[in-house]
C-alpha cells in the first residue's frame, strides 16, 4: 500500500468545495468528505467528486446499533466511496456486520475504525469519556486497534503518535490513517495530538489527512504538493 495525502474538505457548501477542488486541474486528489459537507450538500456532492475522478474517504464515523449501522452502510455503498469509517466503541458485532455489508458490495473498499479522536487528550478521556485513570490515550488506542483488527477492519484512524504501537500489535499491513497534521501550531487549534507530515512518515502512517494547512493556504495546490513531498518523498 503506497502512502497518500487526503485533503479534508471541511466546507459548509458544495459550491465552496467544488470551487476549491477546481484549483487542482492537474492532480487527482484523495479527498475526505465529512459530516459538515455531507450533511449540508447531501450524497450528490460525493457523486460529483467521483465524476471528477477523485477518490473519497467518507468520514461519517458511523456508530449505532449493529442493524442500523449495517443498513446505513448499504445505503452509502451506492455512492462508490473508497474509504468508510466506524467508531470502534460501537463494538465488535456492529463492526463485523457493517464490514460484511460493505465488502459484499465493494470488496476493495477500505474500512476504518475510529480509535480516539485527535482532539482528545488524557484529561478529556478520563473526566468526560470516563475511561479508567490508569489507562493512557496510547493504551486505549492500542486496545481499540486490536478490537478493530479482530473484527475485520482494514485499519484505523488515529494520531500518528500511536502508529508504531498500532503496527506492533496489529501488523504492518494494518492501515493507519492519521489526521492532526500541522506544519506549525495553529492558534486556537482544537487538535491536541498533532505531528508534521515528515513526522508522520517517520512514524509509519499510511495516509495523512490534512485540512487547514491546505484549504487555508494562500496557494492550496502548492501547499498540497509540498506536503505530499514531505510525506511521500517524491
Coordinates of C-alpha atoms in Angstrom, one line a residue:
X1 CA 0.0 0.0 0.0
X2 CA 1.5 3.3 -1.1
X3 CA 1.3 6.4 1.0
X4 CA -1.1 9.2 0.1
X5 CA -2.3 12.6 1.3
X6 CA -6.0 13.0 1.8
X7 CA -7.4 16.6 1.7
X8 CA -10.1 17.3 4.3
X9 CA -12.9 19.2 2.6
X10 CA -14.3 20.9 5.7
X11 CA -16.5 23.3 3.8
X12 CA -20.1 24.3 4.6
X13 CA -21.4 24.2 1.0
X14 CA -20.9 22.2 -2.2
X15 CA -20.1 25.4 -4.1
X16 CA -17.1 26.2 -1.8
X17 CA -15.9 22.6 -2.0
X18 CA -16.1 22.4 -5.8
X19 CA -14.6 25.8 -6.3
X20 CA -11.7 24.7 -4.1
X21 CA -11.1 21.4 -5.9
X22 CA -11.3 23.1 -9.3
X23 CA -7.9 24.6 -8.5
X24 CA -6.4 21.0 -8.8
X25 CA -6.8 20.7 -12.5
X26 CA -3.5 18.6 -12.8
X27 CA -4.0 16.5 -9.7
X28 CA -6.4 13.6 -9.0
X29 CA -6.5 14.1 -5.2
X30 CA -7.9 11.9 -2.5
X31 CA -10.5 13.9 -0.5
X32 CA -12.2 13.5 2.8
X33 CA -15.9 14.4 2.9
X34 CA -17.0 14.7 6.5
X35 CA -20.2 15.5 8.4
X36 CA -20.2 19.2 7.8
X37 CA -20.2 19.0 4.0
X38 CA -22.2 15.8 3.7
X39 CA -25.0 16.9 5.9
X40 CA -25.1 20.3 4.1
X41 CA -24.8 19.1 0.5
X42 CA -26.0 15.5 0.7
X43 CA -25.0 12.5 -1.3
X44 CA -24.9 14.4 -4.6
X45 CA -21.6 16.1 -3.5
X46 CA -20.0 12.6 -3.3
X47 CA -21.3 11.7 -6.8
X48 CA -19.9 14.9 -8.2
X49 CA -16.4 14.3 -6.8
X50 CA -16.5 10.7 -8.1
X51 CA -17.4 12.1 -11.6
X52 CA -14.3 14.2 -11.5
X53 CA -12.1 11.2 -10.8
X54 CA -11.2 11.8 -7.2
X55 CA -11.0 9.1 -4.5
X56 CA -13.2 9.6 -1.5
X57 CA -12.9 8.9 2.2
X58 CA -16.4 9.3 3.5
X59 CA -15.9 10.3 7.1
X60 CA -19.2 9.9 8.9
X61 CA -17.9 7.9 11.9
X62 CA -20.9 5.6 12.0
X63 CA -21.9 4.5 15.4
X64 CA -25.3 2.9 16.4
X65 CA -26.9 -0.5 17.0
X66 CA -25.5 -3.1 14.6
X67 CA -28.6 -3.4 12.4
X68 CA -28.8 0.4 11.9
X69 CA -25.1 0.7 11.0
X70 CA -25.3 -2.3 8.6
X71 CA -28.3 -0.7 6.8
X72 CA -26.6 2.7 6.8
X73 CA -23.5 1.2 5.3
X74 CA -25.6 -0.5 2.5
X75 CA -27.2 2.9 1.7
X76 CA -23.8 4.6 1.5
X77 CA -22.4 1.9 -0.8
X78 CA -24.4 3.3 -3.6
X79 CA -22.0 6.3 -3.6
X80 CA -19.0 4.1 -4.6
X81 CA -16.7 5.6 -1.9
X82 CA -13.2 4.3 -1.4
X83 CA -13.0 4.6 2.4
X84 CA -15.6 4.5 5.1
X85 CA -15.3 4.6 8.9
X86 CA -16.9 3.5 12.1
X87 CA -16.4 4.2 15.8
X88 CA -14.8 1.1 17.3
X89 CA -16.6 2.0 20.6
X90 CA -19.7 0.6 18.8
X91 CA -18.4 -2.9 19.5
X92 CA -17.2 -5.9 17.5
X93 CA -20.7 -7.1 16.5
X94 CA -21.5 -3.7 14.9
X95 CA -18.2 -3.6 13.1
X96 CA -18.4 -7.2 11.7
X97 CA -21.9 -6.7 10.3
X98 CA -21.0 -3.3 8.8
X99 CA -17.8 -4.7 7.2
X100 CA -19.6 -7.7 5.8
X101 CA -22.2 -5.4 4.2
X102 CA -19.6 -3.1 2.7
X103 CA -17.3 -5.8 1.3
X104 CA -20.2 -7.7 -0.2
X105 CA -20.9 -4.7 -2.4
X106 CA -17.3 -3.4 -2.9
X107 CA -14.6 -5.9 -1.8
X108 CA -11.8 -3.3 -2.3
X109 CA -13.3 -0.6 -0.1
X110 CA -11.1 0.4 2.9
X111 CA -12.9 0.0 6.2
X112 CA -11.5 2.0 9.1
X113 CA -12.2 2.3 12.8
X114 CA -12.0 5.5 14.9
X115 CA -9.9 4.9 18.0
X116 CA -9.6 8.1 20.0
X117 CA -10.2 11.5 18.2
X118 CA -7.1 13.6 17.8
X119 CA -8.9 16.3 19.8
X120 CA -9.0 14.0 22.8
X121 CA -6.3 14.3 25.5
X122 CA -6.0 12.3 28.7
X123 CA -7.9 14.8 30.8
X124 CA -10.9 14.5 28.4
X125 CA -10.6 10.8 28.2
X126 CA -10.6 10.3 32.0
X127 CA -13.0 13.0 33.0
X128 CA -15.5 13.1 30.2
X129 CA -15.4 9.7 28.5
X130 CA -14.8 8.0 31.9
X131 CA -12.1 5.6 30.8
X132 CA -10.0 4.3 33.7
X133 CA -7.4 6.8 35.0
X134 CA -4.6 4.3 34.9
X135 CA -5.0 3.9 31.1
X136 CA -3.3 6.4 28.8
X137 CA -4.6 7.5 25.4
X138 CA -2.0 5.3 23.8
X139 CA -3.2 2.3 25.8
X140 CA -6.8 2.9 24.8
X141 CA -5.9 3.4 21.1
X142 CA -3.9 0.2 21.1
X143 CA -6.7 -1.8 22.6
X144 CA -9.3 -0.3 20.2
X145 CA -7.0 -1.1 17.3
X146 CA -6.8 -4.8 18.4
X147 CA -10.6 -4.9 18.5
X148 CA -10.8 -3.4 15.0
X149 CA -8.3 -5.8 13.6
X150 CA -10.1 -8.8 15.2
X151 CA -13.4 -7.5 13.8
X152 CA -12.1 -7.4 10.2
X153 CA -11.3 -3.7 9.7
X154 CA -8.6 -2.8 7.2
X155 CA -7.2 -0.1 9.5
X156 CA -7.8 2.6 12.0
X157 CA -7.9 6.4 12.3
X158 CA -5.5 7.7 15.0
X159 CA -2.9 10.2 15.7
X160 CA 0.4 9.4 14.0
X161 CA 1.9 9.3 17.5
X162 CA 0.2 6.0 18.1
X163 CA 1.1 4.4 14.8
X164 CA 4.2 2.5 15.9
X165 CA 2.3 0.7 18.7
X166 CA -0.6 0.0 16.4
X167 CA 1.6 -1.6 13.8
X168 CA 3.4 -3.6 16.6
X169 CA 0.1 -5.2 17.8
X170 CA -1.8 -5.3 14.6
X171 CA 0.8 -5.8 11.9
X172 CA 2.4 -3.7 9.2
X173 CA -0.4 -4.3 6.8
X174 CA -3.0 -2.9 9.1
X175 CA -3.6 0.6 7.7
X176 CA -3.2 3.8 9.7
X177 CA -4.9 7.0 8.6
X178 CA -3.7 9.9 10.6
X179 CA -5.3 13.4 10.9
X180 CA -4.0 16.1 13.2
X181 CA -1.3 17.1 10.6
X182 CA 0.2 20.5 11.0
X183 CA 3.2 22.4 9.6
X184 CA 3.1 24.6 12.8
X185 CA 0.8 25.1 15.7
X186 CA -2.4 27.0 14.8
X187 CA -3.7 29.4 17.4
X188 CA -7.0 28.2 19.0
X189 CA -6.5 24.7 17.4
X190 CA -8.8 22.0 18.6
X191 CA -6.4 19.3 17.7
X192 CA -4.2 18.1 20.6
X193 CA -2.1 15.2 19.3
X194 CA -0.5 16.7 16.2
X195 CA 2.6 16.0 14.1
X196 CA 4.2 17.3 10.9
X197 CA 4.0 15.4 7.6
X198 CA 7.6 14.4 7.9
X199 CA 7.0 13.1 11.4
X200 CA 4.0 11.1 10.2
X201 CA 6.2 9.5 7.5
X202 CA 8.8 8.6 10.0
X203 CA 6.2 7.1 12.4
X204 CA 4.8 4.9 9.7
X205 CA 1.5 6.4 8.7
X206 CA 0.0 5.0 5.5
X207 CA -2.3 8.1 4.9
X208 CA -2.3 11.5 6.4
X209 CA -5.5 13.7 6.4
X210 CA -4.7 17.4 6.0
X211 CA -7.3 20.2 6.2
X212 CA -6.5 23.7 7.2
X213 CA -2.8 23.7 6.2
X214 CA -4.0 23.1 2.6
X215 CA -7.5 24.6 2.5
X216 CA -6.4 27.7 4.3
X217 CA -3.2 28.2 2.3
X218 CA -2.7 31.2 0.0
X219 CA -1.8 28.7 -2.7
X220 CA -3.6 25.4 -1.9
X221 CA -2.1 23.5 -4.8
X222 CA 1.4 24.4 -3.9
X223 CA 0.8 23.6 -0.2
X224 CA -0.7 20.2 -1.2
X225 CA 2.3 19.3 -3.3
X226 CA 4.8 20.4 -0.7
X227 CA 3.1 18.4 2.0
X228 CA 2.9 15.4 -0.3
X229 CA 6.6 15.7 -1.0
X230 CA 7.3 15.9 2.8
X231 CA 5.2 12.8 3.4
X232 CA 5.8 10.6 0.4
X233 CA 9.3 11.9 -0.5
X234 CA 8.5 12.5 -4.2

